Amino acid sequence: MINPVIRNALAGFGALLLGLGLARFGYTPLIPVLIQDGWLSAGAAAYLGATNLFGYVAGSLLATTLARIVPAPRLIRASMLLSAVSLMACALPWGFVWFAPWRFLAGFTGGLLMVGAIPLILSRAPLAQRGRSNGIIFTGVGTGIITAGMLVPALASFGPAPTWIGMGLLALVIARLTWKQWDGDTALPPPPQGEAPARAFTLPVALLLVAYTLDAAGFVPHTVFLADYVARGLDRGVAAGGFYWVLFGVGAISGPLLVGFAAERFGFYRSIVVVLTIKSFAIAIPLVSQHPVALAVSAVTVGAMTPGISALASGRVVELVGFAAHRKVWGWLTAGFAGASAGVGYLFSYLFDRTHSYDLLFALGAGGVFAAMLLTIFARKPRNPT
């Protein structure tokens, strides 16, 4: 019989696999299929990506408010079902005007799942097992990316409609498998008797928020430009570029669980400082070596540290403000990261268009993550965890 803590964590894993891995990131490998089959123009496909991100930011910001109105288990279940519906609705080739609200909904429900599911899962985990719980949950993002990356090419020969339906049906299966696991406690535990609730916005929280937002600078070079850098910048071909993207996904699957165990052993504070340091150097590897092994190390490490830092940041928020304010503060961090990712993505695209320099992008990404590490050092004094 599976340990109840692991069972709860696997439900969170499923929520992020569905809400982010499929409903959000599953769109990326579908873009060329939609364009080639004449469902969307290249420009419209790009705008749909932005629409999805805008929905994700909105869902992240409104999750705390909605959780006061709707019990958390109901909100999570509804979000999972609506994510599946949004995928299957896109099987109808009715153009951008039809797709836009459904892609916004997919982003919105993804934000709700990111901000709503994680605090509920962590509130049910003993202190000594919160690191591994966080790690299991965030592994869902990388697993979803790999799943979509395999499912879309397998169904693409049948056209966009079967591909959308296939992802939607898989989302329904995941929702069904995790459905009963959301039963149980519907509210986060109150602060200990006689202890005043922690203030949500403090200097350590502000520093962590800025650091997590700066980490978006390190998110963009590898997630947007790495495959193109290998394929065109190093002239090694599309297949080679795709290979390094797979390595990035492999890292994204393993990273959260590894850093989760590290957090249990060394604490969230020390772990996030070390992980940000490692990530900054891994982003900079292409600046000093283009050897295949060096690039593989860079791809796997950055892939592991990207969702890994999210897992650590979530656990660090609990240390700083407790469970009562975790959902609110985690919503700020999630929305800040999403908004910064979009802004940095546009900025880096502009810089690349002007300079055609991949090195500039890797240097800026590494610098942003290193600055984030310095800020986390000063976010030092945690609240006594509850």
XYZ file of C-alpha atoms in Angstrom:
386
model
C 0.000 0.000 0.000
C 1.336 3.419 -0.961
C 2.224 5.801 1.865
C -0.572 8.434 2.215
C 1.967 11.266 1.915
C 3.265 9.831 -1.368
C -0.304 9.258 -2.569
C -1.159 12.904 -1.924
C 2.028 14.035 -3.635
C 1.190 11.893 -6.678
C -2.166 13.664 -6.908
C -0.281 16.972 -7.033
C 2.025 15.432 -9.631
C -1.036 14.621 -11.750
C -2.460 18.114 -11.323
C 0.705 19.765 -12.659
C 1.174 17.144 -15.392
C -2.332 17.946 -16.615
C -2.530 21.696 -15.982
C 0.964 22.674 -17.097
C 2.588 19.773 -18.912
C -0.379 19.050 -21.212
C -2.772 22.002 -21.183
C -0.045 24.644 -21.275
C 3.241 23.279 -22.637
C 1.573 20.686 -24.866
C 0.730 23.523 -27.237
C 4.380 24.169 -28.155
C 5.005 20.997 -30.221
C 1.569 21.446 -31.819
C 2.380 24.859 -33.315
C 4.052 23.600 -36.534
C 1.215 21.096 -37.052
C -1.415 23.834 -36.775
C 0.496 26.073 -39.181
C 1.257 23.360 -41.747
C -2.382 22.213 -41.832
C -3.592 25.775 -42.317
C -5.505 26.016 -39.040
C -3.525 29.089 -37.926
C -1.008 31.521 -39.346
C 2.392 31.767 -37.695
C 1.453 35.105 -36.153
C -1.867 33.821 -34.807
C -0.136 30.787 -33.289
C 2.297 33.068 -31.466
C -0.538 35.255 -30.163
C -2.309 32.170 -28.847
C 0.803 31.337 -26.843
C 0.704 34.801 -25.305
C -3.027 34.420 -24.608
C -2.366 31.189 -22.727
C 0.348 32.864 -20.650
C -1.960 35.776 -19.854
C -4.555 33.283 -18.610
C -1.892 31.611 -16.452
C -1.009 34.923 -14.805
C -4.700 35.696 -14.196
C -5.337 32.260 -12.685
C -2.297 32.585 -10.420
C -3.444 35.959 -9.097
C -7.100 34.962 -8.580
C -6.482 31.513 -7.079
C -6.403 32.757 -3.481
C -9.623 34.738 -3.888
C -11.447 31.837 -5.532
C -10.235 29.462 -2.795
C -12.150 31.557 -0.246
C -15.354 31.019 -2.233
C -14.956 27.439 -3.453
C -13.484 24.632 -1.292
C -10.020 23.709 -2.526
C -10.869 20.121 -3.608
C -13.789 21.343 -5.726
C -11.693 24.088 -7.270
C -8.915 21.641 -8.154
C -11.303 19.088 -9.649
C -13.138 21.750 -11.653
C -9.810 23.094 -12.942
C -8.703 19.656 -14.100
C -11.986 19.026 -15.919
C -12.000 22.459 -17.550
C -8.390 21.946 -18.677
C -9.453 18.741 -20.441
C -12.466 20.469 -22.007
C -10.289 23.347 -23.254
C -8.027 20.865 -25.053
C -10.836 18.980 -26.765
C -12.646 22.201 -27.746
C -9.594 23.129 -29.832
C -10.249 20.079 -32.034
C -12.688 22.267 -33.959
C -10.901 24.245 -36.750
C -12.812 27.496 -36.248
C -9.860 29.882 -36.231
C -8.188 32.235 -33.814
C -11.401 33.743 -32.412
C -12.540 30.263 -31.354
C -9.157 29.152 -30.015
C -8.331 32.262 -27.978
C -10.824 31.837 -25.095
C -10.043 28.133 -24.796
C -6.293 28.740 -24.673
C -6.904 31.489 -22.091
C -8.971 28.995 -20.070
C -6.182 26.403 -20.281
C -3.731 28.947 -18.896
C -6.194 30.128 -16.233
C -6.867 26.622 -14.915
C -3.133 25.875 -15.021
C -2.541 28.873 -12.744
C -5.301 27.689 -10.392
C -3.764 24.212 -10.195
C -0.261 25.554 -9.595
C -1.354 27.877 -6.780
C -4.270 25.859 -5.392
C -3.083 22.257 -5.363
C 0.407 22.661 -3.916
C -0.523 24.325 -0.573
C -3.217 21.707 0.040
C -0.805 18.826 -0.602
C 1.956 20.315 1.563
C -0.460 20.976 4.434
C -1.071 17.208 4.609
C 2.645 16.303 4.643
C 4.721 15.985 7.844
C 7.543 18.502 8.155
C 10.213 15.857 7.551
C 8.630 14.819 4.226
C 7.727 18.169 2.681
C 10.862 18.213 0.539
C 10.090 14.928 -1.204
C 6.405 15.898 -1.515
C 7.385 19.117 -3.286
C 9.795 17.182 -5.470
C 7.201 14.614 -6.549
C 4.622 17.328 -7.295
C 6.901 19.412 -9.520
C 8.139 16.356 -11.387
C 4.706 16.480 -13.026
C 5.724 19.502 -15.109
C 8.675 17.764 -16.763
C 6.742 14.530 -17.170
C 3.965 16.450 -18.917
C 6.452 18.138 -21.261
C 7.959 14.791 -22.243
C 4.501 13.190 -22.574
C 3.265 15.958 -24.872
C 6.535 15.835 -26.797
C 5.959 12.133 -27.516
C 2.170 12.198 -27.949
C 1.990 15.078 -30.431
C 4.390 13.569 -33.028
C 2.631 10.202 -32.656
C -0.775 11.732 -33.468
C 0.325 14.554 -35.785
C 0.076 12.402 -38.917
C -3.668 12.117 -38.287
C -4.038 15.914 -38.167
C -4.557 18.541 -35.439
C -8.048 17.404 -34.386
C -7.073 13.878 -33.217
C -4.027 15.367 -31.506
C -6.126 17.820 -29.468
C -8.636 15.070 -28.634
C -5.856 12.682 -27.612
C -4.405 15.203 -25.157
C -7.891 15.965 -23.834
C -8.677 12.293 -23.242
C -5.368 11.807 -21.466
C -6.205 14.808 -19.274
C -9.542 13.198 -18.359
C -7.780 9.960 -17.429
C -5.421 11.854 -15.120
C -8.335 13.702 -13.529
C -10.135 10.423 -12.928
C -7.083 8.735 -11.398
C -6.554 11.572 -8.899
C -10.242 12.380 -8.263
C -10.724 10.695 -4.870
C -7.343 11.779 -3.555
C -8.531 15.375 -3.172
C -11.062 14.290 -0.521
C -10.158 15.012 3.065
C -9.096 18.253 4.667
C -10.446 21.189 2.693
C -8.773 23.963 4.637
C -5.192 24.725 5.507
C -4.282 24.236 9.187
C -4.557 27.308 11.441
C -1.514 28.800 13.163
C -0.609 27.203 16.524
C -2.686 28.397 19.492
C -1.476 31.695 20.872
C 0.608 32.463 17.795
C -0.301 35.419 15.620
C -0.583 34.709 11.891
C 2.565 35.563 9.990
C 2.566 38.674 7.834
C 2.482 37.701 4.207
C 4.696 40.505 2.892
C 8.027 40.838 4.691
C 11.534 41.717 3.519
C 12.581 38.052 3.098
C 9.399 37.406 1.104
C 10.046 40.485 -1.059
C 13.623 39.339 -1.723
C 12.441 35.845 -2.606
C 9.787 37.291 -4.931
C 12.361 39.400 -6.785
C 14.804 36.475 -6.914
C 12.188 34.099 -8.298
C 11.208 36.693 -10.879
C 14.857 37.172 -11.881
C 15.150 33.421 -12.334
C 12.883 33.907 -15.369
C 15.933 35.386 -17.116
C 17.589 31.989 -16.837
C 14.437 30.184 -17.935
C 14.359 31.721 -21.419
C 17.735 30.962 -23.090
C 17.422 27.191 -22.767
C 13.644 26.806 -23.122
C 13.393 29.088 -26.162
C 16.802 29.217 -27.851
C 18.825 26.096 -26.941
C 17.502 23.822 -29.702
C 17.885 26.599 -32.288
C 21.379 27.383 -30.995
C 22.479 23.791 -31.583
C 20.620 23.348 -34.877
C 21.454 26.638 -36.596
C 23.966 28.461 -34.408
C 26.329 25.491 -34.278
C 25.072 24.103 -37.605
C 24.467 20.635 -36.208
C 20.949 20.131 -37.587
C 17.392 19.987 -36.343
C 17.714 16.438 -35.019
C 20.634 17.431 -32.785
C 18.687 20.422 -31.510
C 15.729 18.192 -30.686
C 18.025 15.755 -28.877
C 19.177 18.447 -26.457
C 15.560 19.477 -25.844
C 14.811 15.869 -24.855
C 17.769 16.006 -22.468
C 16.305 19.183 -20.990
C 13.034 17.323 -20.418
C 14.845 14.396 -18.793
C 16.414 16.854 -16.379
C 13.037 18.456 -15.700
C 11.658 15.072 -14.634
C 14.493 14.178 -12.259
C 15.384 17.599 -10.855
C 12.452 18.352 -8.517
C 12.715 15.023 -6.703
C 16.490 15.374 -6.278
C 16.264 18.886 -4.858
C 13.347 17.746 -2.681
C 15.550 15.207 -0.925
C 18.303 17.839 -0.685
C 15.861 20.219 1.021
C 14.961 17.557 3.592
C 18.644 17.049 4.390
C 20.029 20.592 4.178
C 16.922 22.787 4.437
C 15.141 24.867 1.811
C 17.269 27.969 2.453
C 20.650 26.360 1.798
C 19.309 24.241 -1.040
C 17.851 27.115 -3.045
C 21.072 29.131 -2.735
C 23.176 26.183 -3.954
C 20.755 25.240 -6.743
C 20.613 28.800 -8.103
C 24.420 28.898 -8.093
C 24.652 25.617 -10.012
C 22.000 26.760 -12.480
C 23.785 30.044 -13.228
C 27.005 28.212 -14.091
C 25.137 25.573 -16.125
C 23.478 28.282 -18.238
C 26.913 29.773 -18.932
C 28.476 26.485 -20.125
C 27.823 27.191 -23.846
C 29.893 30.377 -23.463
C 33.025 28.369 -22.709
C 32.492 25.033 -24.489
C 30.367 23.740 -27.361
C 31.504 20.142 -26.934
C 28.522 17.750 -27.127
C 29.151 16.478 -23.597
C 29.349 20.012 -22.196
C 26.120 20.993 -23.923
C 24.448 17.817 -22.652
C 25.493 18.654 -19.090
C 24.129 22.166 -19.558
C 20.793 20.943 -20.936
C 20.202 18.293 -18.271
C 21.315 20.530 -15.388
C 19.270 23.566 -16.400
C 16.331 21.263 -17.137
C 16.617 19.787 -13.641
C 17.077 23.107 -11.875
C 14.215 24.941 -13.623
C 11.270 23.103 -11.980
C 13.574 22.223 -9.088
C 13.833 25.867 -8.089
C 10.043 26.146 -8.196
C 9.804 23.237 -5.757
C 12.353 24.852 -3.444
C 10.734 28.271 -3.666
C 7.353 26.795 -2.714
C 8.848 25.064 0.315
C 10.771 28.201 1.263
C 7.533 30.209 1.269
C 6.115 27.802 3.860
C 9.181 28.412 6.037
C 8.789 32.169 5.754
C 5.041 32.655 6.187
C 3.513 29.309 7.222
C 0.627 27.521 5.575
C -1.972 30.187 6.297
C -0.346 32.650 3.856
C 1.349 30.143 1.570
C -1.325 30.158 -1.137
C -1.333 33.973 -1.332
C 2.464 34.370 -1.469
C 2.912 31.408 -3.824
C 0.360 33.057 -6.098
C 2.507 36.203 -6.160
C 5.610 34.198 -7.035
C 3.849 32.183 -9.728
C 2.332 35.256 -11.381
C 5.621 37.168 -11.121
C 7.563 34.354 -12.756
C 5.008 33.929 -15.543
C 4.877 37.650 -16.294
C 8.653 37.977 -16.162
C 9.079 34.952 -18.446
C 6.881 36.619 -21.042
C 8.666 39.962 -20.713
C 12.143 38.438 -20.802
C 11.122 36.254 -23.727
C 10.129 39.296 -25.761
C 13.259 41.195 -24.665
C 15.614 38.354 -25.552
C 13.854 37.854 -28.882
C 14.353 41.549 -29.628
C 18.027 41.418 -28.633
C 18.625 38.321 -30.728
C 16.896 39.896 -33.710
C 19.212 42.896 -33.398
C 22.494 41.140 -32.553
C 22.085 37.479 -33.703
C 24.188 36.620 -30.644
C 23.312 33.510 -28.678
C 26.234 34.243 -26.352
C 24.553 37.476 -25.212
C 21.411 35.563 -24.246
C 23.279 32.887 -22.288
C 25.345 35.562 -20.518
C 22.260 37.560 -19.528
C 20.470 34.420 -18.385
C 23.393 33.300 -16.223
C 23.765 36.800 -14.798
C 20.084 37.026 -13.904
C 20.136 33.702 -12.054
C 23.361 34.612 -10.226
C 21.734 37.868 -9.082
C 18.733 35.827 -7.911
C 21.079 33.662 -5.854
C 22.577 36.719 -4.152
C 19.109 37.944 -3.198
C 18.103 34.601 -1.686
C 21.145 34.747 0.585
C 19.654 37.776 2.327
C 16.192 36.188 2.656
C 17.586 34.336 5.609
C 15.370 34.347 8.677
C 12.549 31.831 8.398
C 9.439 31.718 10.484
C 9.230 28.642 12.702
C 7.576 26.108 10.401
C 4.189 24.767 11.438
